[in-house]
């Protein structure tokens, strides 16, 4: 599971959960795999991200590298910055671990890179 | 016209995809045939430029026929949503065989577990949804409603030709522009044992919905 996906996932569909975001990450196995860099795409994604959540997620799994604390000015034309974001967003893959609902503590297992967000009947 | 891999090469890539081991009939697990899938994806990219560099979702991604095709055509990232872990396992083997790193899968129920934070997150949503049988009629419509909610631009989908007027009316009422890009014959495979014949030819429409 990439951190771009983590930035979108919530546990809001659960009964009794009001925000369910961000999900905490317990990463047991993290892998980095190369993904083609498309600066336009990354520039287009940045305004849609919750930057604090991305930063916090990367920090919590020890993959911050040199990602700046805040989005910089004129990021669209700063290839160096876009590459750093690309790396954290697209190339860091959580292979095994859990996502944890911030309100209920419910764990969503990540196995072999796949987060399992299926809820039981009594949870919806 | 937009740049696109040759149709023949795309079709060859899709021919290599492993299929469902034991297809589950309740989930309507059958693979989009490589001929049909490659033509769909080729049209989506070459005519409309809706794959390359895009964030793409595939609802009910199964073994990955559409997801892998979109990833091969250089989607920035394809996210498959699939309920069944056996299908996901085959999906992942297929991604590895094709050496693709621009693909994700989320295990979830498309009808229940996709939170609102995903609304309008994707540029392009692709799907070959379960058409719905006697017991779950209208499943494809529920998939369509989810797809329209997740997309900020377009949805490409297959639906039975017999439901066309219903679909056009429904999408019009939502203010969504619907176009039938092609009428196709779809050979539902013989793995569907409850059908008496070896395979059943059904008529399906290939749609482009613009939200
Ligand atoms: C017709 S198959 C298409 C498979 C694949 N997209 C393809 O084109 O080859 C429909 C897929 O939807 C999945 N599915 C059915 N109901 C679902 C649900 N409620 N949520 C998520 N996936 C579902 C099935 O397991 C199956 O893989």
Short mmCIF file of C-alpha atoms and ligand atoms in Angstrom, two decimals:
data_model
loop_
_atom_site.label_atom_id
_atom_site.label_comp_id
_atom_site.label_asym_id
_atom_site.label_seq_id
_atom_site.Cartn_x
_atom_site.Cartn_y
_atom_site.Cartn_z
CA UNK A 1 0.00 0.00 0.00
CA UNK A 2 1.38 3.33 -1.09
CA UNK A 3 1.18 6.47 1.02
CA UNK A 4 -0.97 8.08 -1.69
CA UNK A 5 -3.59 5.45 -0.92
CA UNK A 6 -3.11 5.92 2.80
CA UNK A 7 -3.81 9.63 2.33
CA UNK A 8 -7.31 8.77 1.08
CA UNK A 9 -8.33 5.84 3.27
CA UNK A 10 -10.59 6.38 6.26
CA UNK A 11 -12.62 4.19 8.60
CA UNK A 12 -15.60 6.50 8.27
CA UNK A 13 -17.85 3.75 6.93
CA UNK A 14 -17.81 2.11 10.36
CA UNK A 15 -20.75 2.50 12.67
CA UNK A 16 -20.09 5.19 15.30
CA UNK A 17 -17.01 6.63 13.62
CA UNK A 18 -17.31 10.33 12.78
CA UNK A 19 -14.06 11.15 10.95
CA UNK A 20 -11.91 8.02 11.02
CA UNK A 21 -8.91 9.89 9.66
CA UNK A 22 -5.99 9.62 9.46
CA UNK A 23 -5.51 5.91 10.03
CA UNK A 24 -2.45 5.17 12.12
CA UNK A 25 0.09 2.84 10.52
CA UNK A 26 1.81 -0.07 12.17
CA UNK A 27 4.30 -1.13 9.51
CA UNK A 28 6.05 -4.47 9.90
CA UNK A 29 7.52 -4.62 6.43
CA UNK A 30 8.15 -1.68 4.12
CA UNK A 31 9.59 -1.96 0.64
CA UNK A 32 10.69 0.69 -1.81
CA UNK A 33 10.03 0.01 -5.48
CA UNK A 34 10.83 2.24 -8.39
CA UNK A 35 7.89 3.92 -10.12
CA UNK A 36 8.15 6.12 -13.24
CA UNK A 37 8.35 9.79 -12.27
CA UNK A 38 5.69 11.98 -13.84
CA UNK A 39 6.21 15.56 -12.56
CA UNK A 40 2.91 16.83 -13.96
CA UNK A 41 0.97 14.13 -12.18
CA UNK A 42 2.69 14.76 -8.85
CA UNK A 43 2.13 18.52 -9.18
CA UNK A 44 -1.53 17.84 -9.86
CA UNK A 45 -1.85 15.56 -6.80
CA UNK A 46 -0.18 17.88 -4.27
CA UNK A 47 -3.14 20.26 -3.79
CA UNK A 48 -5.43 17.26 -3.26
CA UNK A 49 -3.31 15.75 -0.50
CA UNK A 50 -3.56 16.24 3.19
CA UNK A 51 0.09 17.23 3.53
CA UNK A 52 0.23 16.90 7.31
CA UNK A 53 -1.11 13.38 7.06
CA UNK A 54 1.43 12.46 4.38
CA UNK A 55 4.26 13.92 6.43
CA UNK A 56 3.09 12.19 9.60
CA UNK A 57 2.65 8.86 7.85
CA UNK A 58 6.10 8.96 6.28
CA UNK A 59 7.63 9.97 9.60
CA UNK A 60 5.84 7.21 11.52
CA UNK A 61 7.28 4.51 9.30
CA UNK A 62 10.76 6.02 9.12
CA UNK A 63 10.57 6.94 5.44
CA UNK A 64 10.68 10.70 5.66
CA UNK A 65 14.05 11.01 3.89
CA UNK A 66 14.30 14.75 3.24
CA UNK A 67 10.66 15.56 2.61
CA UNK A 68 10.12 19.22 3.59
CA UNK A 69 7.77 19.89 6.51
CA UNK A 70 5.57 22.11 4.33
CA UNK A 71 4.66 22.40 0.69
CA UNK A 72 7.05 24.91 -0.85
CA UNK A 73 6.12 27.87 -3.01
CA UNK A 74 6.03 27.33 -6.77
CA UNK A 75 6.25 23.58 -6.24
CA UNK A 76 4.96 22.94 -9.78
CA UNK A 77 8.25 23.99 -11.28
CA UNK A 78 10.58 22.57 -8.65
CA UNK A 79 11.60 19.19 -10.00
CA UNK A 80 13.71 18.39 -6.97
CA UNK A 81 10.78 18.89 -4.62
CA UNK A 82 8.41 16.96 -6.88
CA UNK A 83 10.85 14.03 -6.93
CA UNK A 84 10.91 13.91 -3.15
CA UNK A 85 7.14 13.90 -3.04
CA UNK A 86 6.99 11.25 -5.78
CA UNK A 87 9.26 9.01 -3.76
CA UNK A 88 7.24 9.22 -0.55
CA UNK A 89 3.86 9.07 -2.27
CA UNK A 90 4.43 6.40 -4.91
CA UNK A 91 7.56 4.37 -4.18
CA UNK A 92 7.24 3.56 -0.50
CA UNK A 93 5.11 0.44 -0.15
CA UNK A 94 3.79 -0.99 3.09
CA UNK A 95 3.81 -4.74 2.58
CA UNK A 96 2.70 -6.01 5.98
CA UNK A 97 1.21 -4.37 9.04
CA UNK A 98 -2.00 -2.73 10.14
CA UNK A 99 -3.97 0.43 9.64
CA UNK A 100 -5.61 1.52 12.87
CA UNK A 101 -8.83 3.49 13.23
CA UNK A 102 -8.06 6.59 15.34
CA UNK A 103 -11.45 6.45 17.07
CA UNK A 104 -12.12 2.79 17.76
CA UNK A 105 -8.69 1.18 17.52
CA UNK A 106 -10.11 -1.30 14.98
CA UNK A 107 -7.25 -2.78 12.98
CA UNK A 108 -7.34 -3.18 9.22
CA UNK A 109 -4.64 -5.68 8.28
CA UNK A 110 -2.25 -5.07 5.39
CA UNK A 111 -1.11 -8.37 3.94
CA UNK A 112 1.17 -8.69 0.96
CA UNK A 113 0.63 -4.99 0.24
CA UNK A 114 -3.16 -5.13 0.29
CA UNK A 115 -5.14 -3.25 2.95
CA UNK A 116 -8.27 -5.16 3.92
CA UNK A 117 -11.00 -2.59 4.54
CA UNK A 118 -13.87 -5.12 4.60
CA UNK A 119 -16.22 -4.49 7.48
CA UNK A 120 -18.33 -7.10 9.24
CA UNK A 121 -22.10 -6.86 9.08
CA UNK A 122 -22.28 -5.61 12.68
CA UNK A 123 -19.77 -2.83 12.03
CA UNK A 124 -21.79 -0.90 9.45
CA UNK B 1 -5.77 11.27 -31.23
CA UNK B 2 -3.52 10.66 -28.23
CA UNK B 3 -0.30 8.63 -28.12
CA UNK B 4 -0.95 4.97 -27.38
CA UNK B 5 0.77 1.61 -27.51
CA UNK B 6 -0.18 -0.46 -30.56
CA UNK B 7 -3.47 -2.29 -30.14
CA UNK B 8 -1.87 -5.59 -31.10
CA UNK B 9 0.78 -5.25 -28.40
CA UNK B 10 -1.76 -4.32 -25.76
CA UNK B 11 -3.85 -7.34 -26.65
CA UNK B 12 -0.80 -9.58 -26.39
CA UNK B 13 -0.07 -8.25 -22.91
CA UNK B 14 -3.65 -8.95 -21.82
CA UNK B 15 -3.60 -12.47 -23.24
CA UNK B 16 -0.98 -13.40 -20.65
CA UNK B 17 -3.21 -12.69 -17.69
CA UNK B 18 -4.08 -15.61 -15.42
CA UNK B 19 -7.78 -16.05 -14.75
CA UNK B 20 -9.96 -16.97 -11.79
CA UNK B 21 -9.06 -20.44 -10.46
CA UNK B 22 -12.53 -21.26 -9.23
CA UNK B 23 -14.85 -18.47 -10.35
CA UNK B 24 -17.46 -17.58 -7.75
CA UNK B 25 -20.80 -17.30 -9.42
CA UNK B 26 -22.41 -15.07 -6.77
CA UNK B 27 -19.68 -12.52 -7.40
CA UNK B 28 -20.00 -12.86 -11.18
CA UNK B 29 -16.35 -13.59 -11.62
CA UNK B 30 -15.41 -13.74 -15.26
CA UNK B 31 -12.55 -12.04 -16.99
CA UNK B 32 -12.98 -9.34 -19.59
CA UNK B 33 -11.66 -11.20 -22.68
CA UNK B 34 -8.35 -9.80 -23.91
CA UNK B 35 -9.78 -8.89 -27.30
CA UNK B 36 -12.59 -6.88 -25.77
CA UNK B 37 -10.51 -5.40 -22.94
CA UNK B 38 -7.72 -4.27 -25.24
CA UNK B 39 -10.16 -2.57 -27.60
CA UNK B 40 -11.85 -0.79 -24.71
CA UNK B 41 -8.58 0.44 -23.22
CA UNK B 42 -7.13 1.36 -26.59
CA UNK B 43 -10.19 3.51 -27.33
CA UNK B 44 -10.07 5.15 -23.90
CA UNK B 45 -6.43 6.15 -24.34
CA UNK B 46 -6.10 6.78 -28.09
CA UNK B 47 -9.41 8.62 -28.56
CA UNK B 48 -9.76 10.42 -25.25
CA UNK B 49 -6.37 10.34 -23.52
CA UNK B 50 -8.00 9.21 -20.30
CA UNK B 51 -5.36 6.72 -19.09
CA UNK B 52 -1.80 7.96 -19.51
CA UNK B 53 -0.75 10.11 -16.55
CA UNK B 54 -4.12 9.66 -14.84
CA UNK B 55 -5.19 8.38 -11.46
CA UNK B 56 -7.39 5.44 -12.41
CA UNK B 57 -9.77 3.24 -10.37
CA UNK B 58 -11.04 -0.21 -11.38
CA UNK B 59 -14.15 -1.30 -9.46
CA UNK B 60 -14.43 -5.07 -9.05
CA UNK B 61 -10.91 -5.50 -10.36
CA UNK B 62 -10.89 -9.31 -10.27
CA UNK B 63 -7.73 -10.79 -11.79
CA UNK B 64 -6.81 -7.39 -13.14
CA UNK B 65 -7.58 -7.48 -16.86
CA UNK B 66 -8.58 -3.81 -16.95
CA UNK B 67 -6.19 -2.62 -14.22
CA UNK B 68 -3.18 -4.24 -15.83
CA UNK B 69 -4.13 -2.91 -19.24
CA UNK B 70 -4.41 0.61 -17.81
CA UNK B 71 -1.09 0.26 -15.99
CA UNK B 72 0.57 -0.96 -19.20
CA UNK B 73 -0.80 2.15 -20.92
CA UNK B 74 1.04 4.26 -18.33
CA UNK B 75 -1.66 5.34 -15.93
CA UNK B 76 0.18 7.15 -13.14
CA UNK B 77 -1.50 4.82 -10.68
CA UNK B 78 -4.31 2.29 -10.97
CA UNK B 79 -6.22 1.34 -7.82
CA UNK B 80 -8.27 -1.84 -7.98
CA UNK B 81 -11.15 -2.33 -5.55
CA UNK B 82 -12.07 -5.98 -5.05
CA UNK B 83 -13.98 -7.95 -2.42
CA UNK B 84 -12.54 -11.40 -2.98
CA UNK B 85 -9.12 -12.33 -1.68
CA UNK B 86 -8.66 -15.28 -4.02
CA UNK B 87 -9.10 -12.95 -6.99
CA UNK B 88 -6.71 -10.44 -5.40
CA UNK B 89 -4.06 -13.11 -5.07
CA UNK B 90 -4.21 -13.85 -8.79
CA UNK B 91 -4.29 -10.11 -9.49
CA UNK B 92 -1.03 -9.69 -7.61
CA UNK B 93 0.65 -12.58 -9.40
CA UNK B 94 -0.37 -10.98 -12.67
CA UNK B 95 1.12 -7.63 -11.61
CA UNK B 96 4.37 -9.37 -10.72
CA UNK B 97 4.47 -11.25 -14.01
CA UNK B 98 4.00 -7.97 -15.84
CA UNK B 99 6.53 -6.17 -13.61
CA UNK B 100 4.14 -3.34 -12.84
CA UNK B 101 4.65 -1.03 -9.87
CA UNK B 102 1.97 1.53 -10.74
CA UNK B 103 -0.87 -0.63 -9.38
CA UNK B 104 -2.60 -0.85 -5.98
CA UNK B 105 -5.42 -3.04 -4.72
CA UNK B 106 -7.76 -2.37 -1.83
CA UNK B 107 -9.83 -5.24 -0.50
CA UNK B 108 -13.30 -3.89 0.16
CA UNK B 109 -16.95 -4.12 -0.77
CA UNK B 110 -17.47 -1.55 -3.51
CA UNK B 111 -21.07 -1.14 -2.41
CA UNK B 112 -20.32 -0.45 1.26
CA UNK B 113 -16.72 0.26 2.18
CA UNK B 114 -15.52 3.15 0.00
CA UNK B 115 -15.52 6.24 2.22
CA UNK B 116 -16.48 9.71 1.03
CA UNK B 117 -12.89 10.90 1.10
CA UNK B 118 -12.53 9.06 -2.21
CA UNK B 119 -15.24 11.18 -3.83
CA UNK B 120 -13.88 12.79 -6.99
CA UNK B 121 -10.44 11.42 -6.19
CA UNK B 122 -9.97 9.59 -9.50
CA UNK B 123 -9.61 11.04 -12.97
CA UNK B 124 -10.90 7.91 -14.67
CA UNK B 125 -12.96 5.02 -13.29
CA UNK B 126 -13.05 1.76 -15.27
CA UNK B 127 -15.23 -1.23 -14.61
CA UNK B 128 -16.77 -4.39 -15.91
CA UNK B 129 -19.30 -4.69 -13.11
CA UNK B 130 -21.36 -7.68 -12.05
CA UNK B 131 -24.50 -7.26 -14.11
CA UNK B 132 -26.68 -8.57 -11.32
CA UNK B 133 -28.63 -11.78 -11.57
CA UNK B 134 -32.02 -12.71 -10.21
CA UNK B 135 -30.83 -12.47 -6.62
CA UNK B 136 -28.95 -9.21 -6.84
CA UNK B 137 -30.62 -7.34 -9.67
CA UNK B 138 -29.28 -3.86 -10.22
CA UNK B 139 -25.78 -4.50 -8.90
CA UNK B 140 -24.29 -2.83 -11.95
CA UNK B 141 -26.36 0.28 -11.25
CA UNK B 142 -25.02 0.43 -7.70
CA UNK B 143 -21.50 0.04 -9.06
CA UNK B 144 -22.24 2.84 -11.52
CA UNK B 145 -23.43 5.19 -8.79
CA UNK B 146 -20.23 4.52 -6.84
CA UNK B 147 -18.11 5.02 -9.95
CA UNK B 148 -19.76 8.36 -10.70
CA UNK B 149 -19.15 9.49 -7.13
CA UNK B 150 -15.44 8.56 -7.23
CA UNK B 151 -14.65 10.22 -10.55
CA UNK B 152 -13.81 13.86 -11.20
CA UNK B 153 -14.02 13.38 -14.95
CA UNK B 154 -15.05 10.13 -16.68
CA UNK B 155 -16.33 6.60 -16.08
CA UNK B 156 -16.01 3.82 -18.67
CA UNK B 157 -18.20 0.81 -18.12
CA UNK B 158 -20.04 -2.16 -19.63
CA UNK B 159 -23.77 -2.73 -19.19
CA UNK B 160 -26.30 -5.01 -20.81
CA UNK B 161 -27.82 -3.52 -23.94
CA UNK B 162 -31.24 -4.53 -22.66
CA UNK B 163 -30.91 -1.94 -19.87
CA UNK B 164 -29.88 0.96 -22.12
CA UNK B 165 -32.96 3.16 -21.84
CA UNK B 166 -32.96 2.72 -18.08
CA UNK B 167 -29.30 3.70 -17.81
CA UNK B 168 -29.69 6.71 -20.06
CA UNK B 169 -32.65 7.92 -18.03
CA UNK B 170 -30.90 7.37 -14.73
CA UNK B 171 -27.71 9.19 -15.74
CA UNK B 172 -29.65 12.03 -17.34
CA UNK B 173 -31.46 12.58 -14.06
CA UNK B 174 -28.04 12.90 -12.39
CA UNK B 175 -26.86 15.42 -14.95
CA UNK B 176 -24.27 12.96 -16.26
CA UNK B 177 -23.56 12.78 -19.99
CA UNK B 178 -23.73 9.20 -21.26
CA UNK B 179 -22.48 7.97 -24.63
CA UNK B 180 -22.59 4.44 -25.99
CA UNK B 181 -19.21 4.07 -27.66
CA UNK B 182 -19.81 0.55 -28.99
CA UNK B 183 -22.21 -2.36 -28.94
CA UNK B 184 -20.42 -5.58 -28.21
CA UNK B 185 -21.08 -9.26 -28.00
CA UNK B 186 -19.79 -10.76 -24.84
CA UNK B 187 -19.19 -14.44 -24.56
CA UNK B 188 -19.99 -15.38 -21.00
CA UNK B 189 -17.76 -18.37 -20.37
CA UNK B 190 -18.84 -21.94 -19.97
CA UNK B 191 -17.52 -21.94 -16.40
CA UNK B 192 -20.99 -20.68 -15.65
CA UNK B 193 -22.37 -24.14 -15.13
CA UNK B 194 -25.94 -23.10 -14.59
CA UNK B 195 -26.11 -22.10 -18.22
CA UNK B 196 -27.02 -25.08 -20.36
CA UNK B 197 -25.02 -24.01 -23.37
CA UNK B 198 -21.23 -23.95 -23.53
CA UNK B 199 -21.21 -20.19 -23.56
CA UNK B 200 -23.84 -17.53 -23.78
CA UNK B 201 -23.56 -14.60 -26.06
CA UNK B 202 -24.96 -11.46 -24.48
CA UNK B 203 -25.16 -7.99 -25.88
CA UNK B 204 -23.41 -5.29 -23.93
CA UNK B 205 -22.88 -1.58 -24.41
CA UNK B 206 -19.54 0.07 -23.82
CA UNK B 207 -20.25 3.44 -22.21
CA UNK B 208 -18.44 6.66 -21.57
CA UNK B 209 -20.01 8.71 -18.78
CA UNK B 210 -18.79 12.29 -18.26
CA UNK B 211 -19.53 13.64 -14.79
C1 LIG C 1 -17.28 -9.34 -14.15
S1 LIG C 1 -15.94 -9.47 -13.01
C2 LIG C 1 -14.75 -8.38 -13.74
C3 LIG C 1 -13.35 -8.67 -13.34
C4 LIG C 1 -12.26 -7.77 -13.93
N1 LIG C 1 -12.50 -6.37 -13.68
C5 LIG C 1 -12.16 -7.99 -15.42
O1 LIG C 1 -12.51 -7.06 -16.14
O2 LIG C 1 -11.69 -9.05 -15.85
C6 LIG C 1 -16.62 -8.62 -11.58
C7 LIG C 1 -15.68 -8.56 -10.37
O3 LIG C 1 -16.33 -7.82 -9.33
C8 LIG C 1 -16.07 -8.43 -8.07
N2 LIG C 1 -17.15 -8.03 -7.15
C9 LIG C 1 -18.44 -8.47 -7.13
N3 LIG C 1 -19.15 -7.85 -6.17
C10 LIG C 1 -18.28 -6.98 -5.56
C11 LIG C 1 -18.40 -6.04 -4.48
N4 LIG C 1 -19.57 -5.86 -3.85
N5 LIG C 1 -17.32 -5.32 -4.14
C12 LIG C 1 -16.14 -5.48 -4.77
N6 LIG C 1 -15.95 -6.35 -5.79
C13 LIG C 1 -17.01 -7.09 -6.18
C14 LIG C 1 -16.01 -9.90 -8.38
O4 LIG C 1 -15.31 -10.64 -7.40
C15 LIG C 1 -15.32 -9.90 -9.75
O5 LIG C 1 -13.93 -9.97 -9.61
#
